[in-house]
Coordinates of C-alpha atoms in Angstrom, one line a residue:
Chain A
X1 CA -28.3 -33.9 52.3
X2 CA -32.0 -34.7 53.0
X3 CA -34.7 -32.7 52.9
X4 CA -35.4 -33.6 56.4
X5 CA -32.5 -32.0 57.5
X6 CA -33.8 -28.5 56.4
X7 CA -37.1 -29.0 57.6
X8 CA -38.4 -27.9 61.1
X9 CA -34.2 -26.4 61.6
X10 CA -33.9 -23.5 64.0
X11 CA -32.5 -20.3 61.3
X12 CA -29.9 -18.1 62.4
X13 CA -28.5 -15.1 60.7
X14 CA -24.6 -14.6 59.7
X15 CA -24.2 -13.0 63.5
X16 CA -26.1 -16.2 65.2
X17 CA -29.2 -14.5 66.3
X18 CA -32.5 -16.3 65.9
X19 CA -34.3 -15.7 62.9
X20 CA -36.9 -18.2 63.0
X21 CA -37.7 -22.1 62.2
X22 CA -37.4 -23.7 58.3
X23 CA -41.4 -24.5 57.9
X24 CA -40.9 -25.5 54.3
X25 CA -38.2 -25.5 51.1
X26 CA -39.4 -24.2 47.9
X27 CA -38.9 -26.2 44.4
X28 CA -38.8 -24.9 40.7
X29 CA -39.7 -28.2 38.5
X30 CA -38.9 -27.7 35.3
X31 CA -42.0 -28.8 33.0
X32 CA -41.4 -30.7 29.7
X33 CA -44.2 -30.8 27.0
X34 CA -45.6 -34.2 27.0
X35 CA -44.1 -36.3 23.8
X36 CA -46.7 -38.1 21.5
X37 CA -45.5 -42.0 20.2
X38 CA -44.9 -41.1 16.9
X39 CA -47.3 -43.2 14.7
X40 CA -44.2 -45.6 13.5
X41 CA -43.8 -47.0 16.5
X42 CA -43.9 -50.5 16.3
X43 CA -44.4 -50.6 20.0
X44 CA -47.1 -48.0 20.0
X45 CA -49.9 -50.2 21.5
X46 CA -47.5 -51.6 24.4
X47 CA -47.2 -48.3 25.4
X48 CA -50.6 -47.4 25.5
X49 CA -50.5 -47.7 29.1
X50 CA -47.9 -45.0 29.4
X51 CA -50.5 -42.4 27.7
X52 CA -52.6 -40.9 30.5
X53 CA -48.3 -40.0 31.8
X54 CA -47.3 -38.9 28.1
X55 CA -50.1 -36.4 27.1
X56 CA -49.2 -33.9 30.4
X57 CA -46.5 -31.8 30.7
X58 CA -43.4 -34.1 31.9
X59 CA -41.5 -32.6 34.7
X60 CA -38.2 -32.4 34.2
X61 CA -35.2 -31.5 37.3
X62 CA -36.9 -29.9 40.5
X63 CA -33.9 -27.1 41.4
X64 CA -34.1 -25.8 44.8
X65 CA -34.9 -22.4 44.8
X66 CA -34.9 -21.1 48.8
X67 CA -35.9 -22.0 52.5
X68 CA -39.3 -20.6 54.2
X69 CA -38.4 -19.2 57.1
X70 CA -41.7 -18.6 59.7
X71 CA -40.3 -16.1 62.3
X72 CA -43.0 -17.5 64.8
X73 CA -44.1 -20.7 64.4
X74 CA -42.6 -24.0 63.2
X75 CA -46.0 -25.4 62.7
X76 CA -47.2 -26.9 59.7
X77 CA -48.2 -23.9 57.6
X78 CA -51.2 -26.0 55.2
X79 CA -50.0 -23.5 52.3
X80 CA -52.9 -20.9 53.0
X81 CA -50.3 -17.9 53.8
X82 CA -48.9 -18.6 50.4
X83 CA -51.9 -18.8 48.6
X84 CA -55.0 -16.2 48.5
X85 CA -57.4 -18.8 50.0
X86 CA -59.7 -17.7 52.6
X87 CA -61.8 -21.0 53.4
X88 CA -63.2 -22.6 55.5
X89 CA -63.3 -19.1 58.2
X90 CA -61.7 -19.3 60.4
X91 CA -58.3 -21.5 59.7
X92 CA -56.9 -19.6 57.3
X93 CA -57.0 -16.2 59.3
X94 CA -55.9 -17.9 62.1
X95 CA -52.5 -20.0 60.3
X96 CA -51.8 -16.5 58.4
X97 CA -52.0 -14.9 61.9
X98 CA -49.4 -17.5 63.1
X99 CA -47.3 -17.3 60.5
X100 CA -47.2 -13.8 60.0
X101 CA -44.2 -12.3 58.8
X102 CA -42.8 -15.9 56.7
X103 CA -40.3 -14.9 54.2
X104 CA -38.3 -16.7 51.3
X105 CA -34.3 -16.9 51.6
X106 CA -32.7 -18.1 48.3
X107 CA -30.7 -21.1 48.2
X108 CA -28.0 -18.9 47.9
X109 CA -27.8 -16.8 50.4
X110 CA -27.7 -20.4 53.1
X111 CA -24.1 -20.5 54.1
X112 CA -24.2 -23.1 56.5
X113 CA -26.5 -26.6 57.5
X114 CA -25.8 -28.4 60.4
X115 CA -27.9 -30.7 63.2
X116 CA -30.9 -29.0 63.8
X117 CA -30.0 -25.5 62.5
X118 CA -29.3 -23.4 59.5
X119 CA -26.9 -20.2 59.1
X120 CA -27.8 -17.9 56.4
X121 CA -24.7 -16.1 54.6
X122 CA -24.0 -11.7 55.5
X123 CA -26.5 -10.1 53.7
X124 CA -28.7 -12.4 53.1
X125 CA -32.2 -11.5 51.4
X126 CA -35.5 -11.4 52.7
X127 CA -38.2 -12.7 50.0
X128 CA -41.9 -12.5 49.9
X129 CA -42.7 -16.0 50.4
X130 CA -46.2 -16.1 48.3
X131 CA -46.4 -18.9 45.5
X132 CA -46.5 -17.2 42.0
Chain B
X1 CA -37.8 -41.6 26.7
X2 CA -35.2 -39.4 28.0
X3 CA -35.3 -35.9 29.2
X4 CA -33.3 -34.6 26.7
X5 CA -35.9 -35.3 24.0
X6 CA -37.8 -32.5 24.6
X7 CA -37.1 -29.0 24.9
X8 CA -38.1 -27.0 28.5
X9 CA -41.9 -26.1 28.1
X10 CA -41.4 -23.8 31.5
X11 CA -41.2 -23.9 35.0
X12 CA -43.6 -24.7 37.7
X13 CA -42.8 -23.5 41.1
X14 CA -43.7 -25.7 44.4
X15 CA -42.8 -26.3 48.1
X16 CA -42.1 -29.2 48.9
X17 CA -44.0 -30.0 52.2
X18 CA -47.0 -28.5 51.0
X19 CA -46.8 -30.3 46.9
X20 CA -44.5 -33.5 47.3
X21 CA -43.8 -35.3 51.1
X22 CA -46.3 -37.6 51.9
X23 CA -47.5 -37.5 48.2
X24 CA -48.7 -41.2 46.7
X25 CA -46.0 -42.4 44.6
X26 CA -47.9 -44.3 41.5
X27 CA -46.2 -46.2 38.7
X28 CA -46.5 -45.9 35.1
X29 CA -49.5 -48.2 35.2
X30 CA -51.1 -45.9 37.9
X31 CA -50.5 -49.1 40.5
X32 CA -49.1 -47.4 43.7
X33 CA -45.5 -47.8 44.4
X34 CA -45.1 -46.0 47.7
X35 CA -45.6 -42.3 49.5
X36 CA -42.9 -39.9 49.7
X37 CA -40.9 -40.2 52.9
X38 CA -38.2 -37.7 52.1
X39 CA -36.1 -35.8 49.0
X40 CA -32.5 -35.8 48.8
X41 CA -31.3 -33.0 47.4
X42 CA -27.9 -33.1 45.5
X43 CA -25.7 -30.8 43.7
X44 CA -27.1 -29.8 40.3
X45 CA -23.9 -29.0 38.5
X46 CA -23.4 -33.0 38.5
X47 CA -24.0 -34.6 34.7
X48 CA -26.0 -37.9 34.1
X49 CA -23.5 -40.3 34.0
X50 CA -21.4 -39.0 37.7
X51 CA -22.3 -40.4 40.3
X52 CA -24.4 -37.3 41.9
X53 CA -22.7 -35.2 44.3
X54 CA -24.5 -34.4 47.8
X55 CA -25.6 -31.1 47.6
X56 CA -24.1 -28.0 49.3
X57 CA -25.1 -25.1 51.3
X58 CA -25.6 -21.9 49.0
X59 CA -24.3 -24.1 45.8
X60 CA -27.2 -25.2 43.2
X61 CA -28.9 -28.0 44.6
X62 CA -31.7 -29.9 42.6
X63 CA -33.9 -33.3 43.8
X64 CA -31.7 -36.5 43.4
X65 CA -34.3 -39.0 44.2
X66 CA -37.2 -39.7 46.5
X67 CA -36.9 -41.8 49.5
X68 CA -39.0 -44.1 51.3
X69 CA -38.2 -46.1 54.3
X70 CA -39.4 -47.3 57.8
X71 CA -40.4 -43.6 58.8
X72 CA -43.1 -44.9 61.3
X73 CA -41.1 -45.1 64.6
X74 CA -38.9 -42.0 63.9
X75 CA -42.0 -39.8 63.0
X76 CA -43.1 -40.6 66.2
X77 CA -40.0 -40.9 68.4
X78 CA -37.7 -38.4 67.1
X79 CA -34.2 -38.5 64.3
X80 CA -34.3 -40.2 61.2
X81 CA -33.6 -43.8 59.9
X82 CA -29.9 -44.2 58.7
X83 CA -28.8 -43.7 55.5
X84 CA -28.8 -47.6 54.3
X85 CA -32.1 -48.3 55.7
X86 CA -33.9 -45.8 52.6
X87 CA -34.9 -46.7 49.5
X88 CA -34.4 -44.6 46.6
X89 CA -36.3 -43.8 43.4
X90 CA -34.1 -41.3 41.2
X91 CA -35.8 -38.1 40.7
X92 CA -35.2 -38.5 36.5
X93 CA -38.5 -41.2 36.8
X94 CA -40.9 -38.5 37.9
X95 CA -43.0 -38.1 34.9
X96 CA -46.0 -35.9 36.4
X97 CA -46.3 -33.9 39.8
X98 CA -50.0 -33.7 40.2
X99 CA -52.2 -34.6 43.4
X100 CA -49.7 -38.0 43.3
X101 CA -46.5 -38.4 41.9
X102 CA -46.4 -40.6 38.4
X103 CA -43.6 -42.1 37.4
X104 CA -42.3 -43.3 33.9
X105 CA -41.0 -46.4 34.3
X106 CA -42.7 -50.0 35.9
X107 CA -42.5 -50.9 40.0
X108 CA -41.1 -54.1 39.5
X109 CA -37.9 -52.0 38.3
X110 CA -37.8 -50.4 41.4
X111 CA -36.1 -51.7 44.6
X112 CA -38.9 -50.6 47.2
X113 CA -40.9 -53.7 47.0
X114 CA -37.5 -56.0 48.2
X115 CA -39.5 -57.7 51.3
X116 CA -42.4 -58.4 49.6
X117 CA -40.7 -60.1 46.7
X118 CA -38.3 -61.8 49.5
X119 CA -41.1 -62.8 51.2
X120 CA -42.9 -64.3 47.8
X121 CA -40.0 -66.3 47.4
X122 CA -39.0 -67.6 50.4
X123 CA -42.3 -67.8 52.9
X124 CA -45.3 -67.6 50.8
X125 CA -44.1 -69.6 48.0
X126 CA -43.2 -72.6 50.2
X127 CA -46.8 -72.8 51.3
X128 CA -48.2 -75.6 49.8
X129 CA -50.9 -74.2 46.8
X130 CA -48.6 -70.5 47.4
X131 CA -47.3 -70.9 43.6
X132 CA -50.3 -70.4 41.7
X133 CA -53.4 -67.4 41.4
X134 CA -56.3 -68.7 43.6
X135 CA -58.6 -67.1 41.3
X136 CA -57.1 -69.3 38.4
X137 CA -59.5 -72.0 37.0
X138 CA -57.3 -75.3 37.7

């Protein structure tokens, strides 16, 4: 499966009716702390290079964690209904406006993906979809 | 440099439209390698050394790899390119998610530069002077 094939699907709840569009899929990296060379290295200068990568947190797997559903709109959402941005006035009013009512389902509760459209499992839950 | 050499620090959460696609992909040298065309997502109950499993509705699903490929025409016409046609960069070479993506390892080790190496051999090397750095003192 590709993440294309989530994005942009129509949503449909376990009795087919239309729930909304898939406007994004939500990701929990795992983050590593960075490892140092240790100083007996003998190939600590060739990998000097590597530093600026080593010295931040590594990730480590991304798991999938749910679909975005947007009840309205399957327009590109630009993050600012997840986020507590309110510049420049007046986008964000207007893409939280139009995506009103956008909730979180987890990955479990998807019970189905086929061409163009996603079924979501009997009693499947309704998230707040706001990045922690 | 393996993941299993250091212990989980935490967990970061992003979405992937808004944090990864169409992200610069650079490599460990910060040169650029390529942008994110797509993920593919596979099953996360799969070990290292399996071949990875593709990854099922409502089952734990993790990234397998980035993918790149000739996204131009179906971004603008509609459907996606087949499954041979992307290139893949596993997932486990991500070393930092920032504002680009860095991996850990070189992008001659990667596969996503295969026509321009084909046509370095086979065109541009044939071109009389097409072997050597211009810039080079000769």
């Amino acid at each position: 499966m590709i993440l294309g094939d989530l994005l942009d699907a129509r949503v449909r709840g376990p009795g087919g009716e239309h729930l909304g569009t898939v406007v994004d899929v939500r990701l929990a990296l795992e983050t590593l702390r960075g490892d140092d060379p240790s100083p007996d290295d003998p190939d600590r200068e060739a990998r000097a290079l590597s530093a600026q990568v080593r010295r931040r947190d590594r990730v480590g797997r991304a798991r999938v964690v749910g679909i975005l559903v947007s009840p309205r709109s399957g327009a590109p959402l630009l993050g600012y209904e997840r986020t507590g941005v309110t510049a420049p006035w007046p986008v964000p009013q207007l893409v939280r406006r139009r995506h009103r009512g956008t909730f979180l389902v987890p990955w479990e509760d998807v019970a189905a993906v086929g061409p163009g459209e996603v079924r979501l499992a009997a009693g499947y839950r309704q998230e707040d979809a706001a990045l922690p | 440099m393996s993941r299993e050499s250091s212990s989980g620090a935490g967990v970061r959460v992003v979405d992937a439209r808004l944090h990864l696609l169409s992200r610069q992909v650079l490599d460990v040298d910060g040169e650029p390698v390529t942008t994110v065309d797509d993920l593919e997502l596979v099953a996360a109950d799969a070990r290292d050394d399996d071949a990875p499993r593709d990854a099922a509705p409502g089952e734990p699903a993790e990234l397998g790899a980035i993918l790149t490929g000739p996204v131009l025409v179906t971004r603008l016409l509609g459907g996606r390119p087949p499954a041979s046609r992307w290139e893949r960069v596993p997932w486990r070479d991500v070393g930092h998610v920032g504002t680009a993506l860095e991996l850990t390892v070189r992008a001659d080790s990667l596969d996503v530069h295969w026509p321009e190496g084909w046509l370095r051999e086979h065109v541009v090397g044939r071109i009389p002077g097409g072997r050597h750095d211009p810039e080079e003192a000769s």
